[in-house]
mmCIF file of C-alpha atoms in Angstrom:
data_model
loop_
_atom_site.group_PDB
_atom_site.id
_atom_site.type_symbol
_atom_site.label_atom_id
_atom_site.label_comp_id
_atom_site.label_asym_id
_atom_site.label_seq_id
_atom_site.Cartn_x
_atom_site.Cartn_y
_atom_site.Cartn_z
ATOM 1 C CA MET I 151 10.828 31.863 -7.793
ATOM 2 C CA THR I 152 9.125 30.682 -4.600
ATOM 3 C CA ILE I 153 8.080 27.023 -4.661
ATOM 4 C CA GLN I 154 4.394 26.575 -3.849
ATOM 5 C CA LEU I 155 3.126 23.656 -1.799
ATOM 6 C CA TYR I 156 -0.607 22.973 -1.797
ATOM 7 C CA CYS I 157 -1.122 21.586 1.693
ATOM 8 C CA PHE I 158 -3.041 21.747 4.963
ATOM 9 C CA GLY I 159 -1.980 21.320 8.561
ATOM 10 C CA GLU I 160 -3.961 18.182 9.368
ATOM 11 C CA SER I 161 -2.330 16.252 6.512
ATOM 12 C CA GLY I 162 0.669 14.201 7.550
ATOM 13 C CA ASN I 163 1.308 13.525 3.878
ATOM 14 C CA SER I 164 1.525 17.286 3.323
ATOM 15 C CA TYR I 165 3.773 17.545 6.366
ATOM 16 C CA LYS I 166 6.304 15.103 4.888
ATOM 17 C CA ALA I 167 6.720 17.428 1.906
ATOM 18 C CA ALA I 168 6.558 20.685 3.876
ATOM 19 C CA LEU I 169 9.153 19.522 6.407
ATOM 20 C CA ALA I 170 11.543 18.457 3.633
ATOM 21 C CA LEU I 171 11.144 21.869 1.973
ATOM 22 C CA GLU I 172 11.551 23.752 5.264
ATOM 23 C CA LEU I 173 14.632 21.861 6.471
ATOM 24 C CA SER I 174 16.256 21.984 3.023
ATOM 25 C CA GLY I 175 16.403 25.796 3.132
ATOM 26 C CA LEU I 176 14.576 26.179 -0.196
ATOM 27 C CA ASP I 177 12.328 29.204 -0.670
ATOM 28 C CA TRP I 178 8.773 27.864 -0.389
ATOM 29 C CA ALA I 179 5.308 28.992 0.651
ATOM 30 C CA PRO I 180 2.186 27.001 1.516
ATOM 31 C CA VAL I 181 -1.044 27.324 -0.476
ATOM 32 C CA PHE I 182 -3.915 26.340 1.805
ATOM 33 C CA VAL I 183 -6.094 23.490 0.580
ATOM 34 C CA ASP I 184 -9.544 23.491 2.183
ATOM 35 C CA PHE I 185 -9.747 19.709 2.437
ATOM 36 C CA PHE I 186 -12.460 19.766 5.088
ATOM 37 C CA GLY I 187 -14.505 22.109 2.900
ATOM 38 C CA GLY I 188 -14.291 19.522 0.099
ATOM 39 C CA GLU I 189 -11.729 21.330 -2.101
ATOM 40 C CA THR I 190 -9.793 18.204 -3.211
ATOM 41 C CA ARG I 191 -13.032 16.507 -4.244
ATOM 42 C CA ARG I 192 -14.205 19.344 -6.491
ATOM 43 C CA PRO I 193 -13.774 19.041 -10.286
ATOM 44 C CA ASP I 194 -11.866 22.336 -10.521
ATOM 45 C CA TYR I 195 -9.201 21.025 -8.121
ATOM 46 C CA ARG I 196 -8.710 17.939 -10.302
ATOM 47 C CA GLU I 197 -8.630 20.104 -13.424
ATOM 48 C CA THR I 198 -6.333 22.879 -12.282
ATOM 49 C CA VAL I 199 -4.283 21.508 -9.369
ATOM 50 C CA ASN I 200 -4.085 17.699 -9.351
ATOM 51 C CA PRO I 201 -6.016 15.138 -11.425
ATOM 52 C CA LEU I 202 -5.444 12.619 -8.626
ATOM 53 C CA GLY I 203 -7.448 14.808 -6.239
ATOM 54 C CA GLU I 204 -4.790 14.776 -3.518
ATOM 55 C CA ALA I 205 -2.654 17.068 -1.425
ATOM 56 C CA PRO I 206 0.241 17.791 -1.204
ATOM 57 C CA VAL I 207 1.054 19.198 -4.645
ATOM 58 C CA LEU I 208 4.328 21.012 -5.388
ATOM 59 C CA VAL I 209 4.465 23.685 -8.078
ATOM 60 C CA ASP I 210 7.855 25.130 -9.084
ATOM 61 C CA GLY I 211 7.420 27.184 -12.240
ATOM 62 C CA ASP I 212 6.584 24.674 -14.976
ATOM 63 C CA PHE I 213 7.261 21.679 -12.759
ATOM 64 C CA ARG I 214 4.435 20.088 -10.823
ATOM 65 C CA THR I 215 4.124 16.842 -8.918
ATOM 66 C CA SER I 216 2.142 15.229 -6.123
ATOM 67 C CA GLN I 217 2.781 12.417 -3.641
ATOM 68 C CA SER I 218 5.046 13.371 -0.755
ATOM 69 C CA GLY I 219 7.728 10.846 -1.776
ATOM 70 C CA ALA I 220 7.996 12.399 -5.238
ATOM 71 C CA ILE I 221 8.166 15.895 -3.737
ATOM 72 C CA GLN I 222 10.902 14.768 -1.328
ATOM 73 C CA THR I 223 12.826 13.342 -4.293
ATOM 74 C CA TYR I 224 12.543 16.717 -6.025
ATOM 75 C CA VAL I 225 13.854 18.531 -2.932
ATOM 76 C CA THR I 226 16.790 16.108 -2.859
ATOM 77 C CA GLU I 227 17.450 16.666 -6.561
ATOM 78 C CA LEU I 228 17.528 20.461 -6.059
ATOM 79 C CA THR I 229 19.566 20.539 -2.850
ATOM 80 C CA GLY I 230 21.457 17.263 -2.540
ATOM 81 C CA LYS I 231 19.962 16.855 0.941
ATOM 82 C CA PHE I 232 18.173 13.906 2.618
ATOM 83 C CA GLY I 233 18.972 11.466 -0.208
ATOM 84 C CA GLY I 234 21.689 9.398 1.459
ATOM 85 C CA GLU I 235 25.413 9.090 0.893
ATOM 86 C CA SER I 236 25.703 5.878 -1.122
ATOM 87 C CA ARG I 237 23.835 3.712 -3.589
ATOM 88 C CA LYS I 238 23.024 1.313 -0.758
ATOM 89 C CA ASP I 239 21.600 4.212 1.286
ATOM 90 C CA ARG I 240 19.503 5.391 -1.662
ATOM 91 C CA TYR I 241 17.830 1.994 -1.963
ATOM 92 C CA GLU I 242 17.311 1.770 1.790
ATOM 93 C CA ILE I 243 15.682 5.208 1.791
ATOM 94 C CA LEU I 244 13.460 4.296 -1.157
ATOM 95 C CA ARG I 245 12.250 1.099 0.435
ATOM 96 C CA TRP I 246 11.467 2.799 3.743
ATOM 97 C CA VAL I 247 9.572 5.566 1.924
ATOM 98 C CA LEU I 248 7.585 2.894 0.063
ATOM 99 C CA TRP I 249 7.065 0.913 3.268
ATOM 100 C CA ASP I 250 5.776 4.063 4.955
ATOM 101 C CA ASN I 251 3.338 4.782 2.118
ATOM 102 C CA HIS I 252 2.221 1.165 2.087
ATOM 103 C CA LYS I 253 1.973 0.328 5.776
ATOM 104 C CA LEU I 254 2.449 3.281 8.095
ATOM 105 C CA SER I 255 1.309 6.735 6.923
ATOM 106 C CA SER I 256 -1.540 5.473 4.738
ATOM 107 C CA MET I 257 -3.021 3.554 7.656
ATOM 108 C CA ALA I 258 -2.212 6.163 10.321
ATOM 109 C CA GLY I 259 -3.696 8.994 8.275
ATOM 110 C CA MET I 260 -6.904 7.112 7.603
ATOM 111 C CA THR I 261 -7.307 5.942 11.195
ATOM 112 C CA ARG I 262 -6.656 9.407 12.612
ATOM 113 C CA PHE I 263 -9.242 10.800 10.197
ATOM 114 C CA LEU I 264 -11.852 8.223 11.208
ATOM 115 C CA MET I 265 -11.243 8.741 14.939
ATOM 116 C CA ASN I 266 -11.051 12.539 15.011
ATOM 117 C CA PHE I 267 -12.500 14.197 11.933
ATOM 118 C CA LEU I 268 -15.685 12.193 11.385
ATOM 119 C CA PRO I 269 -18.805 12.892 13.472
ATOM 120 C CA GLU I 270 -18.813 10.575 16.490
ATOM 121 C CA ASP I 271 -21.828 8.598 15.291
ATOM 122 C CA LYS I 272 -20.141 7.879 11.935
ATOM 123 C CA ARG I 273 -16.906 6.384 13.225
ATOM 124 C CA PRO I 274 -16.624 2.731 12.096
ATOM 125 C CA ALA I 275 -15.480 0.873 15.202
ATOM 126 C CA GLU I 276 -14.529 -2.391 13.492
ATOM 127 C CA VAL I 277 -12.452 -0.590 10.849
ATOM 128 C CA ILE I 278 -10.676 1.490 13.480
ATOM 129 C CA ALA I 279 -9.829 -1.580 15.582
ATOM 130 C CA PHE I 280 -8.613 -3.492 12.527
ATOM 131 C CA ASN I 281 -6.427 -0.591 11.376
ATOM 132 C CA GLN I 282 -4.954 -0.184 14.836
ATOM 133 C CA GLY I 283 -3.904 -3.836 14.764
ATOM 134 C CA ARG I 284 -2.144 -3.296 11.441
ATOM 135 C CA LEU I 285 -0.524 -0.119 12.739
ATOM 136 C CA LYS I 286 0.768 -1.871 15.840
ATOM 137 C CA ALA I 287 2.672 -4.279 13.599
ATOM 138 C CA ALA I 288 4.100 -1.321 11.662
ATOM 139 C CA TYR I 289 5.181 0.495 14.857
ATOM 140 C CA ALA I 290 6.845 -2.715 16.052
ATOM 141 C CA THR I 291 8.804 -3.068 12.797
ATOM 142 C CA LEU I 292 9.957 0.553 12.928
ATOM 143 C CA ASP I 293 10.795 0.454 16.641
ATOM 144 C CA SER I 294 12.799 -2.721 16.193
ATOM 145 C CA HIS I 295 14.721 -1.210 13.265
ATOM 146 C CA LEU I 296 15.559 1.898 15.341
ATOM 147 C CA GLU I 297 17.132 -0.145 18.156
ATOM 148 C CA GLY I 298 20.676 1.230 18.386
ATOM 149 C CA ARG I 299 20.077 3.689 15.532
ATOM 150 C CA ASP I 300 19.567 7.469 15.618
ATOM 151 C CA TRP I 301 18.159 7.610 12.087
ATOM 152 C CA ILE I 302 16.372 5.107 9.840
ATOM 153 C CA VAL I 303 19.156 5.050 7.234
ATOM 154 C CA GLY I 304 22.797 6.024 7.780
ATOM 155 C CA ASP I 305 24.072 8.717 10.136
ATOM 156 C CA GLY I 306 21.713 11.622 9.502
ATOM 157 C CA LEU I 307 18.236 12.792 8.599
ATOM 158 C CA THR I 308 16.970 11.426 5.262
ATOM 159 C CA ASN I 309 13.710 11.184 3.368
ATOM 160 C CA ALA I 310 13.108 7.867 5.160
ATOM 161 C CA ASP I 311 12.798 9.758 8.450
ATOM 162 C CA LEU I 312 10.854 12.616 6.850
ATOM 163 C CA SER I 313 8.363 10.099 5.452
ATOM 164 C CA CYS I 314 7.882 7.774 8.411
ATOM 165 C CA CYS I 315 7.437 10.629 10.926
ATOM 166 C CA GLY I 316 4.579 12.124 8.870
ATOM 167 C CA TYR I 317 1.740 11.367 11.299
ATOM 168 C CA LEU I 318 3.666 10.674 14.482
ATOM 169 C CA PHE I 319 3.904 14.227 15.889
ATOM 170 C CA TYR I 320 0.115 14.727 15.941
ATOM 171 C CA THR I 321 -1.472 14.447 19.355
ATOM 172 C CA GLU I 322 -5.031 13.628 18.264
ATOM 173 C CA PRO I 323 -5.641 10.017 19.360
ATOM 174 C CA PHE I 324 -5.269 7.294 16.735
ATOM 175 C CA GLY I 325 -3.719 4.528 18.776
ATOM 176 C CA PHE I 326 -0.125 5.758 18.790
ATOM 177 C CA ASP I 327 1.540 6.723 22.047
ATOM 178 C CA ARG I 328 5.217 7.650 21.902
ATOM 179 C CA GLY I 329 5.665 6.325 25.427
ATOM 180 C CA ASP I 330 4.893 2.798 24.214
ATOM 181 C CA TRP I 331 7.766 2.742 21.718
ATOM 182 C CA THR I 332 11.129 3.620 23.242
ATOM 183 C CA ASN I 333 13.150 3.707 20.041
ATOM 184 C CA ILE I 334 10.539 5.575 17.999
ATOM 185 C CA ASP I 335 10.242 8.120 20.821
ATOM 186 C CA ARG I 336 14.013 8.726 20.873
ATOM 187 C CA TRP I 337 14.127 8.995 17.065
ATOM 188 C CA LEU I 338 11.229 11.506 17.001
ATOM 189 C CA SER I 339 13.151 13.575 19.561
ATOM 190 C CA ASN I 340 16.157 13.540 17.224
ATOM 191 C CA ILE I 341 13.944 14.945 14.457
ATOM 192 C CA GLU I 342 12.458 17.571 16.814
ATOM 193 C CA ARG I 343 15.989 18.730 17.707
ATOM 194 C CA THR I 344 16.908 19.293 14.044
ATOM 195 C CA PRO I 345 17.425 23.057 13.556
ATOM 196 C CA GLY I 346 14.344 24.541 11.889
ATOM 197 C CA TRP I 347 12.012 21.693 12.852
ATOM 198 C CA LYS I 348 8.371 22.695 13.287
ATOM 199 C CA HIS I 349 5.225 20.834 14.309
ATOM 200 C CA PRO I 350 2.750 20.367 11.402
ATOM 201 C CA TYR I 351 0.333 22.960 12.795
ATOM 202 C CA ASP I 352 3.171 25.513 12.997
ATOM 203 C CA LEU I 353 4.479 24.761 9.519
ATOM 204 C CA MET I 354 1.272 24.718 7.455
ATOM 205 C CA PRO I 355 -2.029 26.605 7.502
ATOM 206 C CA GLY I 356 -5.074 24.808 8.869
ATOM 207 C CA SER I 357 -5.615 22.950 12.145
ATOM 208 C CA PRO I 358 -8.544 21.570 14.150
ATOM 209 C CA ALA I 359 -8.470 24.829 16.160
ATOM 210 C CA ASP I 360 -9.700 26.665 13.046
ATOM 211 C CA ARG I 361 -12.826 24.542 12.980
ATOM 212 C CA ALA I 362 -13.502 24.371 16.714
ATOM 213 C CA MET V 31 24.780 -14.761 -11.454
ATOM 214 C CA THR V 32 21.056 -15.495 -11.341
ATOM 215 C CA ILE V 33 19.031 -12.913 -9.426
ATOM 216 C CA GLN V 34 16.873 -14.477 -6.717
ATOM 217 C CA LEU V 35 13.406 -13.184 -5.902
ATOM 218 C CA TYR V 36 11.781 -14.361 -2.684
ATOM 219 C CA CYS V 37 8.117 -14.411 -3.647
ATOM 220 C CA PHE V 38 4.858 -16.366 -3.798
ATOM 221 C CA GLY V 39 2.102 -16.521 -6.365
ATOM 222 C CA GLU V 40 -0.704 -15.036 -4.287
ATOM 223 C CA SER V 41 1.289 -11.855 -3.626
ATOM 224 C CA GLY V 42 0.534 -9.026 -6.015
ATOM 225 C CA ASN V 43 3.423 -7.135 -4.475
ATOM 226 C CA SER V 44 5.715 -10.032 -5.423
ATOM 227 C CA TYR V 45 4.142 -10.056 -8.882
ATOM 228 C CA LYS V 46 5.082 -6.427 -9.514
ATOM 229 C CA ALA V 47 8.736 -7.333 -8.964
ATOM 230 C CA ALA V 48 8.604 -10.700 -10.755
ATOM 231 C CA LEU V 49 6.903 -9.227 -13.830
ATOM 232 C CA ALA V 50 9.495 -6.434 -14.055
ATOM 233 C CA LEU V 51 12.302 -9.017 -13.843
ATOM 234 C CA GLU V 52 10.644 -11.337 -16.389
ATOM 235 C CA LEU V 53 9.857 -8.663 -18.974
ATOM 236 C CA SER V 54 13.279 -7.026 -18.566
ATOM 237 C CA GLY V 55 15.021 -10.178 -19.811
ATOM 238 C CA LEU V 56 17.256 -10.420 -16.733
ATOM 239 C CA ASP V 57 18.268 -13.882 -15.526
ATOM 240 C CA TRP V 58 16.195 -14.503 -12.399
ATOM 241 C CA ALA V 59 14.667 -17.349 -10.421
ATOM 242 C CA PRO V 60 11.945 -17.385 -7.779
ATOM 243 C CA VAL V 61 12.583 -18.594 -4.225
ATOM 244 C CA PHE V 62 9.282 -19.753 -2.786
ATOM 245 C CA VAL V 63 8.173 -18.019 0.413
ATOM 246 C CA ASP V 64 5.674 -20.089 2.397
ATOM 247 C CA PHE V 65 3.634 -17.087 3.489
ATOM 248 C CA PHE V 66 0.552 -19.133 4.341
ATOM 249 C CA GLY V 67 2.715 -21.425 6.456
ATOM 250 C CA GLY V 68 3.860 -18.385 8.440
ATOM 251 C CA GLU V 69 7.374 -18.088 6.981
ATOM 252 C CA THR V 70 7.511 -14.257 6.845
ATOM 253 C CA ARG V 71 6.422 -14.055 10.489
ATOM 254 C CA ARG V 72 9.176 -16.346 11.772
ATOM 255 C CA PRO V 73 12.268 -14.824 13.458
ATOM 256 C CA ASP V 74 14.653 -16.623 11.086
ATOM 257 C CA TYR V 75 13.015 -14.951 8.060
ATOM 258 C CA ARG V 76 13.520 -11.531 9.645
ATOM 259 C CA GLU V 77 17.093 -12.439 10.581
ATOM 260 C CA THR V 78 18.258 -14.006 7.343
ATOM 261 C CA VAL V 79 15.975 -12.724 4.574
ATOM 262 C CA ASN V 80 14.253 -9.442 5.462
ATOM 263 C CA PRO V 81 14.070 -7.609 8.820
ATOM 264 C CA LEU V 82 10.806 -6.010 7.638
ATOM 265 C CA GLY V 83 9.199 -9.455 7.430
ATOM 266 C CA GLU V 84 7.896 -8.948 3.890
ATOM 267 C CA ALA V 85 8.006 -10.479 0.445
ATOM 268 C CA PRO V 86 9.172 -9.808 -2.215
ATOM 269 C CA VAL V 87 12.907 -9.614 -1.528
ATOM 270 C CA LEU V 88 15.497 -9.401 -4.306
ATOM 271 C CA VAL V 89 18.988 -10.827 -3.809
ATOM 272 C CA ASP V 90 21.654 -10.166 -6.454
ATOM 273 C CA GLY V 91 25.037 -11.204 -5.079
ATOM 274 C CA ASP V 92 25.803 -8.724 -2.292
ATOM 275 C CA PHE V 93 22.823 -6.516 -3.144
ATOM 276 C CA ARG V 94 19.528 -7.046 -1.376
ATOM 277 C CA THR V 95 16.348 -5.005 -1.181
ATOM 278 C CA SER V 96 12.632 -5.365 -0.552
ATOM 279 C CA GLN V 97 9.528 -3.401 -1.533
ATOM 280 C CA SER V 98 8.415 -3.961 -5.111
ATOM 281 C CA GLY V 99 8.999 -0.308 -6.054
ATOM 282 C CA ALA V 100 12.641 -0.501 -4.945
ATOM 283 C CA ILE V 101 13.112 -3.788 -6.829
ATOM 284 C CA GLN V 102 11.591 -2.247 -9.978
ATOM 285 C CA THR V 103 13.997 0.691 -9.617
ATOM 286 C CA TYR V 104 16.884 -1.794 -9.457
ATOM 287 C CA VAL V 105 15.682 -3.576 -12.614
ATOM 288 C CA THR V 106 15.506 -0.194 -14.357
ATOM 289 C CA GLU V 107 19.005 0.685 -13.155
ATOM 290 C CA LEU V 108 20.399 -2.593 -14.535
ATOM 291 C CA THR V 109 18.530 -2.619 -17.860
ATOM 292 C CA GLY V 110 17.405 0.938 -18.635
ATOM 293 C CA LYS V 111 13.861 -0.413 -19.076
ATOM 294 C CA PHE V 112 10.508 0.763 -17.639
ATOM 295 C CA GLY V 113 11.940 3.976 -16.171
ATOM 296 C CA GLY V 114 10.562 6.496 -18.660
ATOM 297 C CA GLU V 115 12.167 8.658 -21.305
ATOM 298 C CA SER V 116 12.415 12.057 -19.628
ATOM 299 C CA ARG V 117 12.755 13.695 -16.233
ATOM 300 C CA LYS V 118 9.055 14.527 -16.339
ATOM 301 C CA ASP V 119 8.245 10.864 -17.030
ATOM 302 C CA ARG V 120 10.465 9.735 -14.162
ATOM 303 C CA TYR V 121 8.540 11.883 -11.694
ATOM 304 C CA GLU V 122 5.209 10.769 -13.112
ATOM 305 C CA ILE V 123 6.249 7.128 -12.750
ATOM 306 C CA LEU V 124 7.442 7.679 -9.196
ATOM 307 C CA ARG V 125 4.234 9.363 -8.124
ATOM 308 C CA TRP V 126 2.063 6.632 -9.654
ATOM 309 C CA VAL V 127 4.171 3.938 -7.958
ATOM 310 C CA LEU V 128 3.754 5.790 -4.652
ATOM 311 C CA TRP V 129 0.042 6.301 -5.296
ATOM 312 C CA ASP V 130 -0.311 2.584 -5.995
ATOM 313 C CA ASN V 131 1.472 1.638 -2.772
ATOM 314 C CA HIS V 132 -0.574 4.158 -0.837
ATOM 315 C CA LYS V 133 -4.048 3.709 -2.261
ATOM 316 C CA LEU V 134 -4.383 0.795 -4.673
ATOM 317 C CA SER V 135 -2.215 -2.289 -4.123
ATOM 318 C CA SER V 136 -2.012 -1.946 -0.336
ATOM 319 C CA MET V 137 -5.799 -1.844 -0.077
ATOM 320 C CA ALA V 138 -6.479 -4.411 -2.827
ATOM 321 C CA GLY V 139 -4.014 -6.907 -1.376
ATOM 322 C CA MET V 140 -5.453 -6.632 2.103
ATOM 323 C CA THR V 141 -9.063 -6.841 0.934
ATOM 324 C CA ARG V 142 -8.370 -9.841 -1.294
ATOM 325 C CA PHE V 143 -6.662 -11.550 1.639
ATOM 326 C CA LEU V 144 -9.597 -10.889 3.977
ATOM 327 C CA MET V 145 -12.167 -12.088 1.427
ATOM 328 C CA ASN V 146 -10.388 -15.193 0.177
ATOM 329 C CA PHE V 147 -7.626 -16.395 2.451
ATOM 330 C CA LEU V 148 -9.202 -16.058 5.883
ATOM 331 C CA PRO V 149 -11.668 -18.686 7.164
ATOM 332 C CA GLU V 150 -15.208 -17.598 6.312
ATOM 333 C CA ASP V 151 -16.198 -17.018 9.917
ATOM 334 C CA LYS V 152 -13.215 -14.675 10.460
ATOM 335 C CA ARG V 153 -13.839 -12.263 7.587
ATOM 336 C CA PRO V 154 -14.521 -8.758 8.964
ATOM 337 C CA ALA V 155 -17.532 -7.542 6.968
ATOM 338 C CA GLU V 156 -17.329 -3.879 7.961
ATOM 339 C CA VAL V 157 -13.615 -3.669 7.131
ATOM 340 C CA ILE V 158 -14.156 -5.337 3.753
ATOM 341 C CA ALA V 159 -17.014 -2.949 2.866
ATOM 342 C CA PHE V 160 -14.996 0.079 3.963
ATOM 343 C CA ASN V 161 -11.935 -0.999 1.956
ATOM 344 C CA GLN V 162 -14.059 -1.637 -1.114
ATOM 345 C CA GLY V 163 -15.339 1.924 -0.916
ATOM 346 C CA ARG V 164 -11.773 3.233 -0.798
ATOM 347 C CA LEU V 165 -10.787 0.964 -3.670
ATOM 348 C CA LYS V 166 -13.667 2.151 -5.815
ATOM 349 C CA ALA V 167 -12.313 5.699 -5.538
ATOM 350 C CA ALA V 168 -8.868 4.440 -6.552
ATOM 351 C CA TYR V 169 -10.236 2.518 -9.564
ATOM 352 C CA ALA V 170 -12.125 5.650 -10.625
ATOM 353 C CA THR V 171 -8.964 7.773 -10.470
ATOM 354 C CA LEU V 172 -6.972 5.232 -12.487
ATOM 355 C CA ASP V 173 -9.745 4.658 -15.034
ATOM 356 C CA SER V 174 -10.165 8.385 -15.549
ATOM 357 C CA HIS V 175 -6.406 8.838 -16.038
ATOM 358 C CA LEU V 176 -6.350 6.032 -18.656
ATOM 359 C CA GLU V 177 -9.045 7.687 -20.791
ATOM 360 C CA GLY V 178 -7.364 8.120 -24.172
ATOM 361 C CA ARG V 179 -4.101 6.582 -22.920
ATOM 362 C CA ASP V 180 -2.586 3.155 -23.598
ATOM 363 C CA TRP V 181 -0.128 3.371 -20.692
ATOM 364 C CA ILE V 182 -0.103 5.263 -17.391
ATOM 365 C CA VAL V 183 2.954 7.343 -18.333
ATOM 366 C CA GLY V 184 4.228 8.081 -21.832
ATOM 367 C CA ASP V 185 4.025 5.740 -24.819
ATOM 368 C CA GLY V 186 5.053 2.394 -23.396
ATOM 369 C CA LEU V 187 5.146 0.049 -20.433
ATOM 370 C CA THR V 188 6.769 1.536 -17.325
ATOM 371 C CA ASN V 189 7.060 0.753 -13.634
ATOM 372 C CA ALA V 190 3.848 2.760 -13.138
ATOM 373 C CA ASP V 191 1.952 0.086 -15.092
ATOM 374 C CA LEU V 192 3.907 -2.758 -13.493
ATOM 375 C CA SER V 193 3.005 -1.414 -10.060
ATOM 376 C CA CYS V 194 -0.661 -0.520 -10.521
ATOM 377 C CA CYS V 195 -1.520 -3.831 -12.232
ATOM 378 C CA GLY V 196 -0.156 -5.844 -9.290
ATOM 379 C CA TYR V 197 -3.464 -7.214 -8.002
ATOM 380 C CA LEU V 198 -5.717 -6.639 -11.009
ATOM 381 C CA PHE V 199 -5.114 -9.893 -12.909
ATOM 382 C CA TYR V 200 -6.237 -12.091 -10.003
ATOM 383 C CA THR V 201 -9.684 -13.566 -10.372
ATOM 384 C CA GLU V 202 -10.437 -14.222 -6.687
ATOM 385 C CA PRO V 203 -13.221 -11.790 -5.739
ATOM 386 C CA PHE V 204 -12.235 -8.602 -3.928
ATOM 387 C CA GLY V 205 -14.656 -6.124 -5.464
ATOM 388 C CA PHE V 206 -12.827 -5.484 -8.734
ATOM 389 C CA ASP V 207 -14.446 -6.444 -12.026
ATOM 390 C CA ARG V 208 -12.618 -5.461 -15.197
ATOM 391 C CA GLY V 209 -15.939 -5.130 -16.990
ATOM 392 C CA ASP V 210 -16.861 -2.192 -14.752
ATOM 393 C CA TRP V 211 -13.858 -0.102 -15.804
ATOM 394 C CA THR V 212 -13.504 0.295 -19.565
ATOM 395 C CA ASN V 213 -10.168 2.078 -19.596
ATOM 396 C CA ILE V 214 -8.559 -0.138 -16.956
ATOM 397 C CA ASP V 215 -9.757 -3.203 -18.883
ATOM 398 C CA ARG V 216 -8.206 -1.976 -22.134
ATOM 399 C CA TRP V 217 -4.944 -1.068 -20.356
ATOM 400 C CA LEU V 218 -4.735 -4.504 -18.677
ATOM 401 C CA SER V 219 -5.180 -6.077 -22.130
ATOM 402 C CA ASN V 220 -2.241 -3.988 -23.359
ATOM 403 C CA ILE V 221 -0.114 -5.415 -20.545
ATOM 404 C CA GLU V 222 -1.307 -8.973 -21.285
ATOM 405 C CA ARG V 223 -0.264 -8.561 -24.926
ATOM 406 C CA THR V 224 3.282 -7.562 -23.968
ATOM 407 C CA PRO V 225 5.627 -10.343 -25.199
ATOM 408 C CA GLY V 226 6.599 -12.560 -22.269
ATOM 409 C CA TRP V 227 3.673 -11.525 -20.046
ATOM 410 C CA LYS V 228 2.513 -14.170 -17.587
ATOM 411 C CA HIS V 229 -0.264 -14.381 -15.029
ATOM 412 C CA PRO V 230 1.002 -14.323 -11.407
ATOM 413 C CA TYR V 231 0.252 -18.021 -10.884
ATOM 414 C CA ASP V 232 2.259 -18.894 -14.007
ATOM 415 C CA LEU V 233 5.185 -16.671 -13.077
ATOM 416 C CA MET V 234 5.727 -17.550 -9.422
ATOM 417 C CA PRO V 235 5.430 -20.689 -7.279
ATOM 418 C CA GLY V 236 2.404 -20.982 -5.008
ATOM 419 C CA SER V 237 -1.306 -20.605 -5.711
ATOM 420 C CA PRO V 238 -4.597 -21.374 -3.957
ATOM 421 C CA ALA V 239 -4.693 -24.644 -5.959
ATOM 422 C CA ASP V 240 -1.732 -25.888 -3.881
ATOM 423 C CA ARG V 241 -3.762 -25.520 -0.699
ATOM 424 C CA ALA V 242 -7.083 -26.797 -2.020
#
């Protein structure tokens, strides 16, 4: 049975799940979520898709979960991929996935939304500047960790990479420029060179071009 | 050997780890982190304690990890407690822990810091108001989920509860009032009645009283 992923192209959180599914070789198909049309905020979405009102959501027969880190864990459980080689690796991956949810993707996703997907006269300048300061500290931590490393944990692609890269391939401005962060830039290139890699807008339905 | 937890009382993220350790019955002791004195920002903390510059950090002999969700996972691995009864429960716990890191504790911790631990003339009003709006949506999601439930997942205390409650016992104002959220209030009382439960300032060294 084909795994369904409720997702949309602009969502880096969806991308983390979609990229794990795609690179794992599992049979999956996207189900478009009309986030910008308000779908995740409608009662029927909470009732029938996800009570937490979020995307992505994975549905595999009777199994259903949300949160990209939980979906990545499911992909690892099914395929044995991206979960690390040792107990030490597994904990390192988990803490980087949590760190990403806590400090990187949550903040990057929100800031990118505020700067690109709100009407210009509704963009909160103080919030954007504050978030960019927080993000700069997160980029610095990640860049420093990647000094001398090709991957965040161990010798290959893991869920740590698939989580932390979630928003970093988008070109809409949110205060992140690959050129400013040598090690992050090299690491993103490693991910891009992984066979089967696709940009979010090529992997999932929905992009700003649809609404232009 | 006694497990060490680098932590401080004002940190709800530390509390999530400390409460899991305390209620699990493991032998542990806090190591005070002088966050307000700048300890986590100093190079020696990154070099010797945690390259990510965060608290909490757990040290158990040769094993070391940070991020409260990873520490909770370690406590569950050692004791079999708080990890759920079934595969379905384990995924539900994981997604609530991720949700908490993404949308609840990250935002609550930051907002509480801005409103209470910055000098009054440095508190960014627009950021605080924006965060409180985001938090209100998170409280609503949690309160709605707890309708008719005593615990977030299954029939007893799990890491989902120990994560989501991280900042909700603090009384410093950050826009959360238990009285506004009937189901959250009842659920927090369930946690408080758990044998061995302690308030963050009774469980870990460091509190605003020390700096008064």
